[in-house]
Coordinates of C-alpha atoms and ligand atoms in Angstrom, one line a residue:
M12 CA 51.2 240.5 187.7
T13 CA 52.2 237.2 189.0
M14 CA 52.0 233.6 187.8
L15 CA 52.1 230.2 189.4
C16 CA 55.2 228.2 188.5
A17 CA 57.3 225.2 189.7
R18 CA 60.9 226.0 190.5
V19 CA 64.0 224.1 191.4
R20 CA 66.4 226.2 193.6
E21 CA 68.6 223.4 194.8
H22 CA 68.7 219.8 193.6
G23 CA 67.1 217.1 195.7
G24 CA 64.0 215.1 196.4
L25 CA 60.3 216.0 195.8
D26 CA 60.5 218.6 198.6
H27 CA 63.0 220.5 196.3
L28 CA 60.3 220.9 193.7
L29 CA 58.8 224.3 194.8
L30 CA 55.5 225.8 193.8
E31 CA 55.9 229.6 193.8
Q32 CA 54.1 232.8 192.7
S33 CA 56.5 234.6 190.4
E34 CA 56.6 237.8 188.4
I35 CA 55.3 237.1 184.8
P36 CA 58.4 237.4 182.6
E37 CA 58.5 240.0 179.9
P38 CA 59.7 238.9 176.4
G39 CA 63.0 240.5 175.3
P40 CA 64.1 241.2 171.7
G41 CA 63.3 238.3 169.4
E42 CA 61.2 236.6 172.1
V43 CA 57.5 235.9 172.8
R44 CA 55.5 235.0 175.8
V45 CA 53.2 232.1 175.6
R46 CA 50.2 231.6 178.0
L47 CA 50.4 227.8 178.5
K48 CA 47.4 225.5 178.2
A49 CA 49.3 222.3 178.9
A50 CA 52.8 221.0 179.6
A51 CA 54.2 217.5 179.7
L52 CA 56.9 215.7 181.7
N53 CA 60.0 214.1 180.4
H54 CA 62.7 212.2 182.2
L55 CA 64.8 215.3 181.9
D56 CA 62.5 216.9 184.5
L57 CA 63.7 214.4 187.1
W58 CA 67.4 215.0 186.3
V59 CA 66.8 218.8 186.6
R60 CA 65.3 218.3 190.0
K61 CA 67.7 215.6 191.3
G62 CA 70.9 217.0 189.6
V63 CA 73.4 215.1 187.5
S64 CA 76.9 214.5 188.9
G65 CA 79.4 216.7 187.0
H66 CA 76.7 218.7 185.3
Q67 CA 75.8 222.3 186.2
F68 CA 72.1 223.4 185.7
P69 CA 71.5 227.2 185.8
L70 CA 69.5 227.2 189.1
P71 CA 67.0 228.5 190.0
L72 CA 65.1 227.1 187.1
I73 CA 61.5 226.4 186.1
P74 CA 61.5 222.9 184.7
G75 CA 59.4 221.6 181.8
C76 CA 60.6 221.0 178.2
D77 CA 57.2 220.5 176.4
G78 CA 54.3 222.9 176.2
A79 CA 51.5 224.3 174.1
G80 CA 49.5 227.5 174.4
I81 CA 48.6 230.9 173.0
V82 CA 51.1 233.8 172.2
E83 CA 50.1 236.7 174.4
A84 CA 53.0 239.1 174.2
I85 CA 55.9 239.8 171.8
G86 CA 59.3 241.4 172.2
E87 CA 61.1 243.9 170.1
G88 CA 61.6 242.9 166.4
V89 CA 58.9 240.1 166.5
S90 CA 56.0 240.2 164.0
D91 CA 52.7 241.0 165.7
T92 CA 51.1 238.3 163.4
H93 CA 52.1 235.9 166.1
L94 CA 49.8 237.5 168.7
D95 CA 46.9 235.2 169.7
T96 CA 48.1 232.3 167.6
E97 CA 47.9 228.8 169.0
V98 CA 51.3 227.2 169.2
V99 CA 53.3 224.1 170.2
L100 CA 56.8 224.8 171.5
A101 CA 59.9 223.3 169.9
P102 CA 61.9 222.2 173.0
G103 CA 65.4 222.5 171.5
L104 CA 67.2 225.9 171.6
S105 CA 70.1 226.9 169.3
C106 CA 71.9 229.9 168.0
G107 CA 70.3 229.7 164.6
V108 CA 73.3 231.1 162.6
C109 CA 76.3 228.8 163.0
A110 CA 77.2 226.3 160.2
R111 CA 75.5 223.4 161.9
C112 CA 72.3 225.4 162.5
A113 CA 72.3 226.5 158.9
A114 CA 72.7 222.9 157.8
G115 CA 69.6 222.0 159.9
D116 CA 71.7 220.1 162.4
D117 CA 70.7 222.4 165.2
M118 CA 71.1 219.7 167.9
L119 CA 74.9 219.8 167.1
C120 CA 75.1 223.6 167.7
S121 CA 77.6 224.5 170.4
E122 CA 75.0 226.7 172.1
Y123 CA 72.3 224.0 172.0
G124 CA 70.0 223.8 175.0
I125 CA 66.6 222.6 176.0
L126 CA 63.6 224.5 177.5
G127 CA 63.5 223.7 181.2
E128 CA 67.1 222.6 181.2
T129 CA 69.1 225.6 180.1
R130 CA 66.4 228.3 180.5
D131 CA 63.0 228.5 182.2
G132 CA 60.6 226.0 180.9
T133 CA 56.9 225.1 180.8
C134 CA 55.9 224.1 184.3
A135 CA 54.4 227.5 184.7
E136 CA 51.3 229.5 183.7
A137 CA 53.4 231.4 181.1
V138 CA 56.8 231.0 179.4
V139 CA 59.1 233.3 177.4
V140 CA 60.8 231.7 174.5
P141 CA 62.7 232.8 171.3
E142 CA 60.3 233.3 168.4
A143 CA 62.1 230.4 166.6
Q144 CA 60.5 227.9 169.1
L145 CA 57.0 228.6 167.8
L146 CA 55.3 225.8 165.8
A147 CA 51.7 226.0 164.6
R148 CA 49.3 223.9 166.7
P149 CA 48.0 221.0 164.5
A150 CA 44.3 221.4 163.9
G151 CA 42.0 219.0 165.7
I152 CA 44.6 217.9 168.2
S153 CA 43.8 218.6 171.9
W154 CA 46.1 220.9 173.9
Q155 CA 47.1 217.9 176.1
E156 CA 48.1 215.8 173.1
C157 CA 50.0 218.8 171.6
A158 CA 51.9 219.3 174.8
A159 CA 52.7 215.6 175.1
F160 CA 54.2 215.3 171.6
P161 CA 57.4 217.3 170.7
L162 CA 60.3 216.1 172.7
S163 CA 59.5 212.4 172.6
A164 CA 58.5 212.4 169.0
L165 CA 61.6 214.3 167.9
T166 CA 63.9 212.1 170.0
A167 CA 62.4 208.9 168.7
W168 CA 62.3 210.0 165.1
S169 CA 65.9 211.2 165.1
M170 CA 67.1 207.8 166.7
L171 CA 65.3 205.8 164.0
Q172 CA 66.8 208.0 161.3
K173 CA 70.3 207.6 162.6
A174 CA 69.9 203.9 163.0
N175 CA 68.7 203.8 159.3
L176 CA 65.7 201.5 160.1
N177 CA 64.6 200.0 156.7
R178 CA 61.3 198.6 155.6
G179 CA 61.2 194.9 156.4
E180 CA 63.7 195.0 159.2
T181 CA 63.0 194.2 162.8
L182 CA 62.9 196.8 165.5
L183 CA 63.1 196.1 169.2
V184 CA 61.9 198.9 171.4
I185 CA 63.1 198.6 175.0
A186 CA 60.5 200.0 177.5
G187 CA 57.9 200.3 174.8
A188 CA 55.4 202.1 177.1
S189 CA 57.8 204.9 177.9
G190 CA 57.1 208.3 176.3
V191 CA 59.8 207.8 173.6
G192 CA 58.9 204.1 173.4
T193 CA 55.3 204.7 172.5
M194 CA 56.5 207.0 169.7
A195 CA 59.2 204.5 168.5
I196 CA 56.7 201.7 168.1
Q197 CA 54.3 203.8 166.0
M198 CA 57.2 205.1 163.9
G199 CA 58.6 201.7 163.4
V200 CA 55.3 200.5 162.1
L201 CA 55.0 203.6 159.8
L202 CA 58.5 202.8 158.4
G203 CA 57.5 199.3 157.6
A204 CA 59.4 197.4 160.2
R205 CA 58.3 194.4 162.3
V206 CA 58.3 195.8 165.8
F207 CA 58.9 194.1 169.1
A208 CA 58.7 195.8 172.5
T209 CA 59.6 195.0 176.1
G210 CA 57.4 196.0 179.0
S211 CA 57.4 195.3 182.8
T212 CA 53.6 194.9 183.3
E213 CA 50.8 193.3 181.3
A214 CA 49.2 196.8 180.9
K215 CA 52.4 198.2 179.4
R216 CA 52.8 195.3 177.0
K217 CA 49.1 195.6 176.0
L218 CA 49.7 199.3 175.2
A219 CA 52.7 198.4 173.1
E220 CA 50.6 195.9 171.1
D221 CA 47.8 198.4 170.7
L222 CA 50.3 200.8 169.2
G223 CA 51.4 198.1 166.6
A224 CA 54.0 195.9 168.2
S225 CA 53.6 192.5 166.8
E226 CA 55.1 190.7 169.8
T227 CA 56.0 191.9 173.3
L228 CA 58.4 190.6 175.9
D229 CA 58.2 190.6 179.7
S230 CA 61.2 192.6 180.8
T231 CA 61.0 191.3 184.4
D232 CA 62.1 187.9 183.0
D233 CA 65.9 188.1 182.8
E234 CA 65.9 185.7 179.9
W235 CA 63.5 187.7 177.7
W236 CA 66.2 188.1 175.1
R237 CA 66.0 184.3 174.4
S238 CA 62.3 184.8 173.5
L239 CA 63.3 187.6 171.1
K240 CA 65.9 185.3 169.5
K241 CA 63.3 182.6 169.0
L242 CA 60.9 185.1 167.4
T243 CA 63.5 186.2 164.9
S244 CA 64.6 182.6 164.1
G245 CA 67.8 183.1 166.0
S246 CA 69.1 186.2 164.3
G247 CA 68.0 189.0 166.8
A248 CA 66.8 192.5 166.0
D249 CA 68.2 194.7 163.3
V250 CA 67.7 197.9 165.3
I251 CA 67.4 198.2 169.1
F252 CA 65.9 201.3 170.6
E253 CA 67.5 201.9 174.0
N254 CA 66.8 204.5 176.7
V255 CA 67.2 202.5 179.9
G256 CA 70.9 201.8 180.1
E257 CA 72.5 199.6 182.7
A258 CA 69.5 197.5 183.6
T259 CA 68.8 196.4 180.0
W260 CA 72.1 196.9 178.2
Q261 CA 73.5 193.3 178.3
S262 CA 70.2 191.8 177.2
S263 CA 69.9 194.4 174.4
L264 CA 73.4 193.5 173.1
R265 CA 72.5 189.8 173.2
S266 CA 69.4 190.6 171.1
L267 CA 71.2 192.5 168.4
A268 CA 71.5 190.8 165.0
S269 CA 74.7 190.7 162.9
G270 CA 74.9 194.1 161.1
G271 CA 72.5 195.5 163.7
R272 CA 72.4 199.0 165.2
I273 CA 71.7 199.8 168.8
V274 CA 70.7 203.4 169.3
T275 CA 70.5 205.0 172.7
C276 CA 69.1 208.3 173.9
G277 CA 69.1 207.8 177.7
A278 CA 70.2 205.9 180.7
T279 CA 67.4 206.1 183.2
S280 CA 68.8 203.1 185.2
G281 CA 72.4 204.2 185.0
S282 CA 75.0 204.8 182.3
N283 CA 77.9 202.6 183.1
V284 CA 77.8 199.7 180.7
S285 CA 80.4 197.3 179.3
I286 CA 80.9 196.2 175.7
E287 CA 82.8 193.2 174.4
L288 CA 84.5 194.7 171.4
K289 CA 85.3 191.4 169.8
R290 CA 81.6 190.6 169.5
L291 CA 80.9 194.1 168.2
F292 CA 83.4 194.0 165.3
F293 CA 82.9 190.3 164.4
K294 CA 79.2 190.9 164.1
N295 CA 79.6 194.3 162.3
Q296 CA 77.4 196.0 164.8
Q297 CA 77.0 199.7 165.5
I298 CA 76.3 201.6 168.7
I299 CA 74.8 205.0 168.1
G300 CA 74.2 207.9 170.5
S301 CA 71.4 210.4 170.0
T302 CA 69.9 213.3 171.8
M303 CA 67.0 215.4 170.6
G304 CA 66.8 215.9 166.8
R305 CA 66.5 218.4 163.9
R306 CA 64.0 221.1 164.7
Q307 CA 62.9 221.1 161.0
D308 CA 61.7 217.5 161.4
L309 CA 59.1 218.7 164.0
H310 CA 57.1 220.2 161.2
R311 CA 56.7 216.9 159.5
L312 CA 56.1 215.1 162.7
L313 CA 53.3 217.5 163.7
K314 CA 51.7 216.9 160.3
L315 CA 51.8 213.1 161.0
Q316 CA 50.2 213.9 164.4
Q317 CA 47.5 215.9 162.7
Q318 CA 46.8 213.1 160.2
N319 CA 46.5 210.7 163.2
Q320 CA 49.4 208.6 161.9
L321 CA 51.2 209.4 165.2
R322 CA 49.4 209.9 168.4
S323 CA 50.4 211.1 171.9
V324 CA 49.7 208.4 174.4
I325 CA 48.6 210.1 177.6
D326 CA 49.2 208.2 180.9
S327 CA 47.7 210.7 183.3
V328 CA 46.8 214.4 183.7
H329 CA 47.8 216.4 186.7
A330 CA 47.2 220.0 187.7
L331 CA 50.3 222.2 188.1
E332 CA 49.6 222.2 191.9
D333 CA 49.9 218.4 191.8
L334 CA 53.3 218.3 190.1
H335 CA 54.8 216.3 193.0
A336 CA 52.5 213.4 192.3
A337 CA 53.4 213.6 188.6
H338 CA 57.1 213.5 189.4
Q339 CA 56.6 210.6 191.8
R340 CA 54.6 208.6 189.2
M341 CA 57.4 209.1 186.6
E342 CA 60.2 208.3 189.1
Q343 CA 58.5 205.1 190.2
R344 CA 58.1 204.0 186.6
E345 CA 54.3 203.7 187.0
S346 CA 53.5 205.6 183.9
A347 CA 52.6 204.2 180.5
G348 CA 52.9 207.0 178.0
K349 CA 53.2 210.7 178.8
I350 CA 52.3 212.5 182.0
V351 CA 50.6 215.8 181.1
I352 CA 50.4 218.9 183.3
R353 CA 47.1 220.7 182.8
I354 CA 48.0 224.4 183.2
D355 CA 44.6 225.8 182.0
P356 CA 41.9 223.9 184.0
D357 CA 39.6 224.1 181.0
C358 CA 41.8 222.4 178.6
Ligands
ZN4 ZN1 74.1 227.2 166.1

């Protein structure tokens, strides 16, 4: 039995994203095989394809961190009650037994990895994962919305928790129409903050407003941070949600209030930034790094999704055979929200 999958054998351009027929993998002890209904892209998919200087990915590799589907086979030691259940996959992998895992801080585990980054992922008709990755599909939520949710929701939630965003504070979401940005705006509103967002096009800014941003700023204007200052009576934002890096860093720092926290999970435009320490300590500001989040938080987040308090914003839907176009759309920053890969044509 074979399945269609995407595979990266060597890093490079779109021509290095191969579509192949491959043997359907068998679940080992403690693992299950999920027949995927839908998957979703994250920026990590681009890094896996293009490569990251100084970082070794275990090639060849099937990319894809997010997915949802039905459990169709189980390995040794796995309860057969999982068979035929509808599931969403937790993207973060960890040992499950070390002190940090036991404390719920699985993203700090020394063996931490991500589906599609450290083992084969979801851009395939089926994927084998540890049993621990299975989360119940929230009732009433489409397969596409389920697949689009976990990584960006978990990342955004963890960032806002670390930044200790409080009710009544101001939150500035850089690139509000990105996958994590759309989540951060909704979460900021849920947490009782006044939310601002930047966007490079009118459509992206409109999306941010539809999600609850009270004001949006045109990021193609180099002086957008001045408008933010005006909107906050000169004080700036209490929390800044960053995932762009070089291109926005200086404007973000200028927008940060005294006592403010800037939290970053990515550097899609480059990661070499400079910081004027004098300004940082005089203003009692904090810079916080964050990647992924606590797996246990996904249960709560999926509940919020089921209650329609958080929703997946879907930019576009592509067939697996059309993965090149999906990568291209993400790489050229055309997308607003999540790019979904429809694995089952009927979903
Ligand atoms: Zn661990």
